Each structure stands twice: as C-alpha cells, then as structure tokens.
Coordinates of C-alpha atoms in Angstrom, one line a residue:
X1 CA 0.0 -0.1 0.1
X2 CA 1.2 3.4 -1.3
X3 CA 2.2 5.8 1.8
X4 CA 0.2 8.9 2.1
X5 CA 1.9 12.4 1.6
X6 CA 3.4 13.4 4.6
X7 CA 2.0 16.9 4.2
X8 CA -1.4 15.2 4.0
X9 CA -1.1 13.0 7.2
X10 CA -0.3 16.3 9.1
X11 CA -3.1 18.1 7.6
X12 CA -0.5 21.0 6.6
X13 CA 0.7 22.6 3.4
X14 CA 4.2 22.4 1.6
X15 CA 4.6 26.1 2.6
X16 CA 3.8 25.4 6.2
X17 CA 6.6 26.9 8.7
X18 CA 8.2 24.4 11.2
X19 CA 6.1 26.0 14.0
X20 CA 2.9 25.2 11.9
X21 CA 4.1 21.7 11.5
X22 CA 5.2 21.2 15.2
X23 CA 1.7 22.6 16.1
X24 CA -0.2 20.3 14.1
X25 CA 1.9 17.5 15.1
X26 CA 1.3 18.1 18.7
X27 CA -2.4 17.9 18.3
X28 CA -2.4 14.9 16.4
X29 CA 0.2 13.1 18.6
X30 CA -1.8 13.5 21.6
X31 CA -4.9 12.7 19.9
X32 CA -3.6 9.2 18.8
X33 CA -1.3 8.2 21.3
X34 CA -1.7 4.7 22.5
X35 CA -1.7 5.7 26.2
X36 CA -4.6 8.2 25.6
X37 CA -6.6 6.6 22.4
X38 CA -7.5 2.8 22.9
X39 CA -9.6 2.7 19.6
X40 CA -8.6 0.4 17.0
X41 CA -5.7 2.1 14.4
X42 CA -4.9 4.7 17.0
X43 CA -1.3 3.2 17.1
X44 CA -0.9 2.7 13.4
X45 CA -2.1 6.4 13.1
X46 CA 0.2 7.6 15.8
X47 CA 3.1 6.0 13.9
X48 CA 2.1 7.4 10.5
X49 CA 2.0 11.1 12.3
X50 CA 5.5 10.4 14.2
X51 CA 7.0 9.4 10.7
X52 CA 5.6 12.3 8.8
X53 CA 6.9 14.7 11.5
X54 CA 10.3 13.3 11.7
X55 CA 10.9 13.9 8.0
X56 CA 9.3 17.5 7.9
X57 CA 10.7 18.7 11.2
X58 CA 14.1 18.1 9.8
X59 CA 15.2 20.6 7.2
X60 CA 17.6 18.5 5.3
X61 CA 15.0 15.4 5.3
X62 CA 12.3 17.6 4.2
X63 CA 14.4 19.2 1.5
X64 CA 14.9 15.7 0.2
X65 CA 11.4 14.5 0.9
X66 CA 10.0 17.9 -1.6
X67 CA 12.3 16.7 -4.4
X68 CA 12.3 13.0 -4.2
X69 CA 9.1 12.1 -2.0
X70 CA 9.2 8.7 -0.2
X71 CA 12.0 7.5 -2.5
X72 CA 14.4 9.3 -0.8
X73 CA 13.9 7.4 2.3
X74 CA 13.2 3.9 0.7
X75 CA 16.2 1.7 0.3
X76 CA 14.8 -0.2 -2.6
X77 CA 14.3 2.6 -4.5
X78 CA 18.1 3.1 -5.4
X79 CA 18.0 6.2 -3.1
X80 CA 19.1 4.6 0.2
X81 CA 17.5 5.6 3.7
X82 CA 17.1 3.7 7.0
X83 CA 13.1 3.2 6.4
X84 CA 11.1 2.8 9.5
X85 CA 10.3 -0.3 11.4
X86 CA 7.8 -0.8 14.3
X87 CA 6.6 1.5 17.0
X88 CA 9.2 0.2 19.6
X89 CA 11.8 1.0 17.2
X90 CA 10.4 4.2 15.8
X91 CA 12.3 6.6 18.0
X92 CA 15.5 5.2 17.7
X93 CA 15.2 5.2 13.7
X94 CA 14.1 9.0 13.2
X95 CA 17.7 9.6 12.7
X96 CA 19.1 13.3 11.7
X97 CA 19.7 14.3 15.2
X98 CA 15.7 15.1 15.5
X99 CA 14.8 16.0 19.2
X100 CA 11.1 15.7 19.9
X101 CA 11.8 16.2 23.7
X102 CA 10.2 19.5 23.4
X103 CA 7.1 18.5 21.8
X104 CA 6.4 15.6 24.3
X105 CA 6.9 18.0 27.2
X106 CA 4.0 20.0 25.9
X107 CA 1.9 16.6 25.8
X108 CA 2.9 14.9 28.8
X109 CA 4.3 17.4 31.4
X110 CA 8.2 16.5 30.3
X111 CA 7.4 13.1 30.6
X112 CA 9.2 11.7 27.2
X113 CA 12.1 12.6 25.1
X114 CA 13.1 10.9 21.9
X115 CA 15.8 8.3 21.8
X116 CA 17.5 10.2 19.2
X117 CA 18.6 13.1 21.2
X118 CA 21.0 11.0 23.1
X119 CA 21.3 13.3 26.0
X120 CA 21.5 10.0 28.2
X121 CA 19.6 6.7 28.6
X122 CA 16.1 6.9 27.3
X123 CA 13.2 7.2 29.9
X124 CA 11.0 4.1 30.7
X125 CA 7.6 3.9 28.9
X126 CA 4.8 5.7 30.7
X127 CA 1.5 3.7 31.6
X128 CA -2.1 5.1 31.3
X129 CA -4.8 4.1 33.6
X130 CA -8.4 5.0 34.0
X131 CA -9.5 4.8 37.8
X132 CA -13.2 4.8 38.4
X133 CA -14.6 6.3 41.3
X134 CA -18.1 6.2 43.3
X135 CA -19.6 9.8 43.9
X136 CA -18.4 9.2 47.6
X137 CA -14.8 8.4 46.4
X138 CA -15.0 11.2 44.1
X139 CA -16.1 13.9 46.6
X140 CA -13.8 12.6 49.7
X141 CA -10.9 11.1 47.9
X142 CA -9.9 7.7 48.4
X143 CA -6.6 5.6 48.3
X144 CA -7.2 2.7 45.8
X145 CA -4.8 -0.3 45.1
X146 CA -4.3 -2.1 41.9
X147 CA -1.9 -4.7 40.2
X148 CA 0.2 -3.7 37.4
X149 CA 2.4 -5.8 35.2
X150 CA 5.6 -3.6 35.2
X151 CA 9.0 -3.8 33.5
X152 CA 11.0 -3.4 36.3
X153 CA 14.9 -3.8 36.8
X154 CA 16.2 -7.8 37.1
X155 CA 16.4 -8.6 40.5
X156 CA 19.4 -10.8 39.9
X157 CA 21.5 -8.5 38.3
X158 CA 20.2 -5.3 39.6
X159 CA 19.6 -4.0 36.1
X160 CA 23.2 -4.2 34.6
X161 CA 22.1 -7.2 32.5
X162 CA 25.4 -9.3 33.1
X163 CA 26.1 -12.0 35.7
X164 CA 28.8 -9.8 36.8
X165 CA 29.4 -5.8 36.3
X166 CA 32.9 -6.5 35.1
X167 CA 31.2 -8.3 32.1
X168 CA 29.8 -5.0 30.9
X169 CA 31.9 -3.4 27.8
X170 CA 31.1 -0.2 26.0
X171 CA 30.0 -1.5 22.4
X172 CA 33.1 -1.4 20.2
X173 CA 30.8 -0.5 17.3
X174 CA 29.1 2.6 18.3
X175 CA 31.4 3.6 21.5
X176 CA 28.3 3.3 23.6
X177 CA 26.1 5.8 22.0
X178 CA 23.7 3.2 20.7
X179 CA 23.3 4.7 17.1
X180 CA 25.9 4.6 14.4
X181 CA 26.1 6.7 11.2
X182 CA 25.8 5.1 7.9
X183 CA 26.5 6.7 4.4
X184 CA 24.0 6.0 1.5
X185 CA 24.3 7.1 -1.9
X186 CA 21.1 9.1 -3.0
X187 CA 21.6 10.1 -6.6
X188 CA 24.2 12.3 -7.0
X189 CA 24.3 13.1 -3.4
X190 CA 26.1 11.3 -0.6
X191 CA 23.6 11.2 2.8
X192 CA 24.7 10.2 6.3
X193 CA 21.7 8.8 8.1
X194 CA 21.9 7.9 11.9
X195 CA 20.3 4.5 12.9
X196 CA 20.2 2.3 15.8
X197 CA 23.5 0.1 16.1
X198 CA 22.8 -3.7 15.1
X199 CA 25.8 -4.8 17.5
X200 CA 24.0 -3.6 20.7
X201 CA 20.6 -3.0 19.5
X202 CA 21.0 0.6 20.6
X203 CA 21.8 0.1 24.2
X204 CA 25.3 1.2 24.0
X205 CA 26.9 -1.9 25.9
X206 CA 28.2 -5.4 25.1
X207 CA 28.2 -8.3 27.6
X208 CA 30.4 -11.2 28.0
X209 CA 28.2 -13.1 30.3
X210 CA 24.6 -11.9 30.2
X211 CA 22.4 -12.3 33.1
X212 CA 20.6 -15.7 32.9
X213 CA 17.6 -14.3 34.5
X214 CA 16.9 -11.3 32.2
X215 CA 19.3 -12.4 29.2
X216 CA 21.2 -9.3 29.3
X217 CA 17.6 -6.8 29.3
X218 CA 18.6 -5.7 32.7
X219 CA 14.7 -5.7 33.2
X220 CA 12.0 -8.4 33.9
X221 CA 8.4 -8.3 33.9
X222 CA 6.9 -8.3 37.4
X223 CA 3.3 -8.1 38.8
X224 CA 3.3 -5.4 41.6
X225 CA 0.6 -3.8 43.5
X226 CA 0.6 -0.1 43.9
X227 CA -1.2 2.3 45.9
X228 CA -2.9 5.2 44.0
X229 CA -3.7 8.3 46.2
X230 CA -6.8 10.0 44.7
X231 CA -7.4 13.1 47.0
X232 CA -10.5 15.3 47.2
X233 CA -11.1 17.5 44.4
X234 CA -10.7 15.6 41.6
X235 CA -13.0 16.1 38.3
X236 CA -14.1 13.2 36.0
X237 CA -11.6 13.2 33.2
X238 CA -9.2 14.8 34.9
X239 CA -5.4 13.5 34.7
X240 CA -2.5 13.4 36.8
X241 CA 0.7 11.9 37.0
X242 CA 2.9 9.7 39.5
X243 CA 6.4 10.2 38.7
X244 CA 8.4 7.0 38.5
X245 CA 5.9 4.7 38.6
X246 CA 5.8 3.2 34.9
X247 CA 8.0 0.9 33.3
X248 CA 11.9 0.5 34.0
X249 CA 13.8 1.8 31.0
X250 CA 15.6 -0.7 28.9
X251 CA 18.6 1.5 28.7
X252 CA 19.2 1.9 32.3
X253 CA 17.3 5.6 32.4
X254 CA 14.8 7.0 34.5
X255 CA 11.6 5.0 35.0
X256 CA 8.6 6.1 33.3
X257 CA 5.4 7.6 34.7
X258 CA 2.2 6.7 35.5
X259 CA -0.9 8.6 34.2
X260 CA -3.9 8.3 36.0
X261 CA -7.4 9.4 34.2
X262 CA -10.2 9.8 36.7
X263 CA -13.6 8.0 35.8
X264 CA -16.9 7.8 37.6
X265 CA -19.5 5.1 38.0
X266 CA -22.7 5.6 36.3
X267 CA -25.5 6.6 39.2
X268 CA -29.4 6.8 39.3
X269 CA -28.9 8.9 42.2
X270 CA -26.0 11.3 41.5
X271 CA -25.4 13.7 38.5
X272 CA -22.7 16.1 37.9
X273 CA -23.0 20.0 36.8
X274 CA -21.6 21.7 33.9
X275 CA -18.7 24.1 34.8
X276 CA -19.5 24.0 38.6
X277 CA -18.4 22.2 41.6
X278 CA -22.2 21.6 42.6
X279 CA -23.8 17.8 42.6
X280 CA -27.4 17.1 41.6
X281 CA -29.0 14.5 43.9
X282 CA -32.1 13.0 42.8
X283 CA -34.5 12.2 45.8
X284 CA -38.1 10.8 46.3
X285 CA -40.8 12.2 48.4
X286 CA -44.2 10.9 49.3
X287 CA -46.9 12.9 48.0
X288 CA -48.1 13.9 51.4
X289 CA -44.9 15.4 52.3
X290 CA -45.2 17.5 49.2
X291 CA -48.7 18.4 50.1
X292 CA -48.1 19.4 53.4
X293 CA -44.6 21.1 53.2
X294 CA -43.2 18.4 56.0
X295 CA -39.6 18.5 57.2
X296 CA -37.8 15.4 55.8
X297 CA -34.5 13.9 56.7
X298 CA -32.2 13.4 53.5
X299 CA -29.4 10.8 53.3
X300 CA -26.6 12.4 51.7
X301 CA -23.0 11.4 51.2
X302 CA -22.1 13.6 54.4
X303 CA -24.9 12.0 56.4
X304 CA -28.4 12.6 57.3
X305 CA -29.6 16.3 56.4
X306 CA -32.9 18.1 57.6
X307 CA -34.6 19.6 54.7
X308 CA -37.8 21.7 55.1
X309 CA -40.0 21.3 52.0
X310 CA -41.7 24.3 50.4
X311 CA -45.3 24.1 50.1
X312 CA -46.5 23.5 46.7
X313 CA -43.2 21.7 46.1
X314 CA -43.0 20.3 42.1
X315 CA -41.2 17.2 40.6
X316 CA -38.1 18.2 39.2
X317 CA -37.7 21.3 41.5
X318 CA -34.2 22.0 42.8
X319 CA -33.8 22.7 46.2
X320 CA -30.2 23.9 47.4
X321 CA -28.2 22.6 50.3
X322 CA -25.0 24.9 50.8
X323 CA -21.5 23.2 51.1
X324 CA -22.3 19.5 50.4
X325 CA -21.0 19.5 46.8
X326 CA -17.8 18.6 45.4
X327 CA -14.6 20.1 46.9
X328 CA -13.2 23.2 44.8
X329 CA -9.7 21.7 44.5
X330 CA -7.6 19.3 46.4
X331 CA -6.1 21.8 49.0
X332 CA -9.4 23.7 49.8
X333 CA -12.2 22.9 52.2
X334 CA -14.4 25.1 50.3
X335 CA -17.4 23.3 48.4
X336 CA -20.1 23.5 45.8
X337 CA -23.7 23.1 46.7
X338 CA -25.9 20.2 46.7
X339 CA -28.9 20.3 44.4
X340 CA -31.8 18.1 45.7
X341 CA -34.0 17.3 42.7
X342 CA -37.4 16.6 44.0
X343 CA -39.5 13.6 42.7
X344 CA -42.8 13.5 44.1
X345 CA -43.8 9.6 44.5
X346 CA -47.7 8.4 44.3
X347 CA -48.6 5.2 45.7
X348 CA -49.8 2.5 43.1
X349 CA -52.4 1.0 45.5
X350 CA -53.8 2.2 49.1
X351 CA -55.5 0.4 51.9
X352 CA -59.2 1.0 52.4
X353 CA -58.8 3.2 55.0
X354 CA -56.6 5.4 53.3
X355 CA -59.0 5.2 50.2
X356 CA -62.0 6.4 52.5
X357 CA -60.0 9.3 53.5
X358 CA -58.7 10.5 50.3
X359 CA -62.5 10.3 49.1
X360 CA -63.6 12.5 51.9
X361 CA -60.5 14.8 51.1
X362 CA -61.7 15.1 47.8
X363 CA -65.0 16.0 48.3
X364 CA -63.6 18.8 50.7
X365 CA -60.9 19.9 48.3
X366 CA -61.5 22.9 45.9
X367 CA -58.0 22.5 43.9
X368 CA -58.3 22.3 40.5
X369 CA -55.1 21.8 38.3
X370 CA -54.4 24.4 35.6
X371 CA -54.1 23.0 32.0
X372 CA -52.9 25.1 29.2
X373 CA -53.7 23.7 26.0
X374 CA -52.5 26.8 23.8

C-alpha cells in the first residue's frame, strides 16, 4: 500500500512553517497516542503521524522529501535511507539528530523524550490507567490499590544485564552511543543517516556473560501492587501523574510515569453539573410530604440532613443544600452545593382506610389543576 503524503498526514501545506508543522503534530500526537486513545487503528495512526513529523521537522530530510518524495527514504528505490520499523523502534530510527523532547514535554508535562537526542539513557515507557470512582470517593477522595504488569529492573543483576558488572563493556561499534552513522548514495548526493547500532541494539553496551535471568536486558516483567492516592477535589476526566511509577528503562534511564485518568461510575442518584462544583441528587418524597410541606431527613454523602419542603413543591424542582457538593480543589475546604432534585412519589395502591380518607378529602378539596392547551 502506497504511503500517504506526509503533508497530508499532518494536515499542513508544503509552505507551512516549522512552527505550524510542530503545532499540527502536537495535536495529532496527543489525539492518537496509545496511552490516550484505545480505539482500533490509533497506534498505527500515531506511527504515521510521527513518521511524517520526523521528516518534515528535519530541514535536510524535508528538502529531500520535497524533491524525491518517499523514494528518498526507501532503500529499495536506489536512494538509500533507513526506513521505519515497528513502534518500539520508531524513535531510535528517526535519525538526523531530531529532538522531539520539547514536543513530548508539551503533551505529557516533560514526561518523554526521543531516543535520538542521546542526552542520556532513554526514559522508561509511561503507563496510562483509568481509575473509576463512586461519587462518595470522588467527593472525599480515597487511596486505591491496583496490580500492574510492570517492566522492572532485574532482581538478580540489579539492572546491569550481566552476571557480573565486570562483564559489561562499551559497544565497540557505536562507542556506547547506541547509534551509528551510515553513508548512503542518493543519486548524485551522499547522505548520512543515523540508525540504531545493530551490534548492541541501541543500548551502547556489550556483555561477556549475560544475566541468565533477564538475558542481558537488565529488566524483567513483574506483577506489582501499587497504591494510588486519589485526593478530594478531583473531577471526572482529570488526569494527573505519578512520577517514576511506569516501566523501567531498557537503557538504564529513569523509570516512566503512571498517568491516572479519573472516571466516574454511572449513578441513578447523583449527577454532575457543567462548569460547577455543585452536585445534583435525585430524591423521592411522598405526595403527602409534598402537599403538607413537611420536614424530611435526606441521606446525603455527608450523612443525614434535615430539609424543610416548601409548600407546593413540584417534581423536578431543585432545592439547594449549601456546602455539600464537590470540593473546589485538592487543597481547599470550600465546596459547591448539593442540589436536591425532587421527585414526588405517588402510591400505586392504598388501603381501604386510606382510600376512604382520600375520598373524603376529594369532596372537601377545592383544588383544580391548571391546564394550558394553547
């Protein structure tokens, strides 16, 4: 299948500036990132967007692409070039000294950087997780525990990757850089491409005797229970980060981060309001309480609350209870209000005694409901 035009992939024109391309890339990368988008095809779209950006945000590569198209990076076309592998190898194959760290900092709060910057060992992979809360947990906060399958430093070799630390040596082919420069002839030009070292697979190290537990990777997969502190003042859809709680780095860098997205369970009782910390609570009252304007005791998330019903209260009417809604934020004790939405319940059957009393009341009552048919 023919590749799409890189400008078309990013939704920009051939005359777009670098800043315009970066802006388009940021939006698309965030939209299709596998941690953010679980829909089918999102990961493939994310690869496509990154591939396009890696060419168009490199002045030399963009010039070659404008002149030769995809053939400039297709080794089978006689021009040479490194091509693009799978998702795991994508960032190590961008080449050309491209640094996407600033872009990923904008998307993830400084959480990611491209391998090609080579400022140090690559950071471990981040993890995205949605935690679903009840309304009580959303209001007051809770600590939740969950089990994750994490890539952790090998317990046997402590992340070294060898049976003995003395068995680790700098890769003789890339001198520890993890990448090598290869020269390719592209028509009348000789082009240099930066690719992953094929001797050390990008880690910059060689092992005389690899660790038998992790086979030289320095990491292993482990099920680990972690505690997630979910404070008051959160909001459904809000995301926050637990630094260093993601996967361990395959290159000995810092661990990735855990990105928590807050979800809320569906409820027939509670509803959120738009752009407000008020909370709506659906509450059923007796038709007698409604007629008489009685005082009722409502069981709220804060405990029982006495509420005097106004005479003539209607179904759907909202009655405000101050300071029983959501907290304004994680550090404030100020709260929104609880809005009681009244639903008047009418019995489907009554006793003989009740029926007699109601008949007597019917004869005494002068109440006539108003109907407007215009």
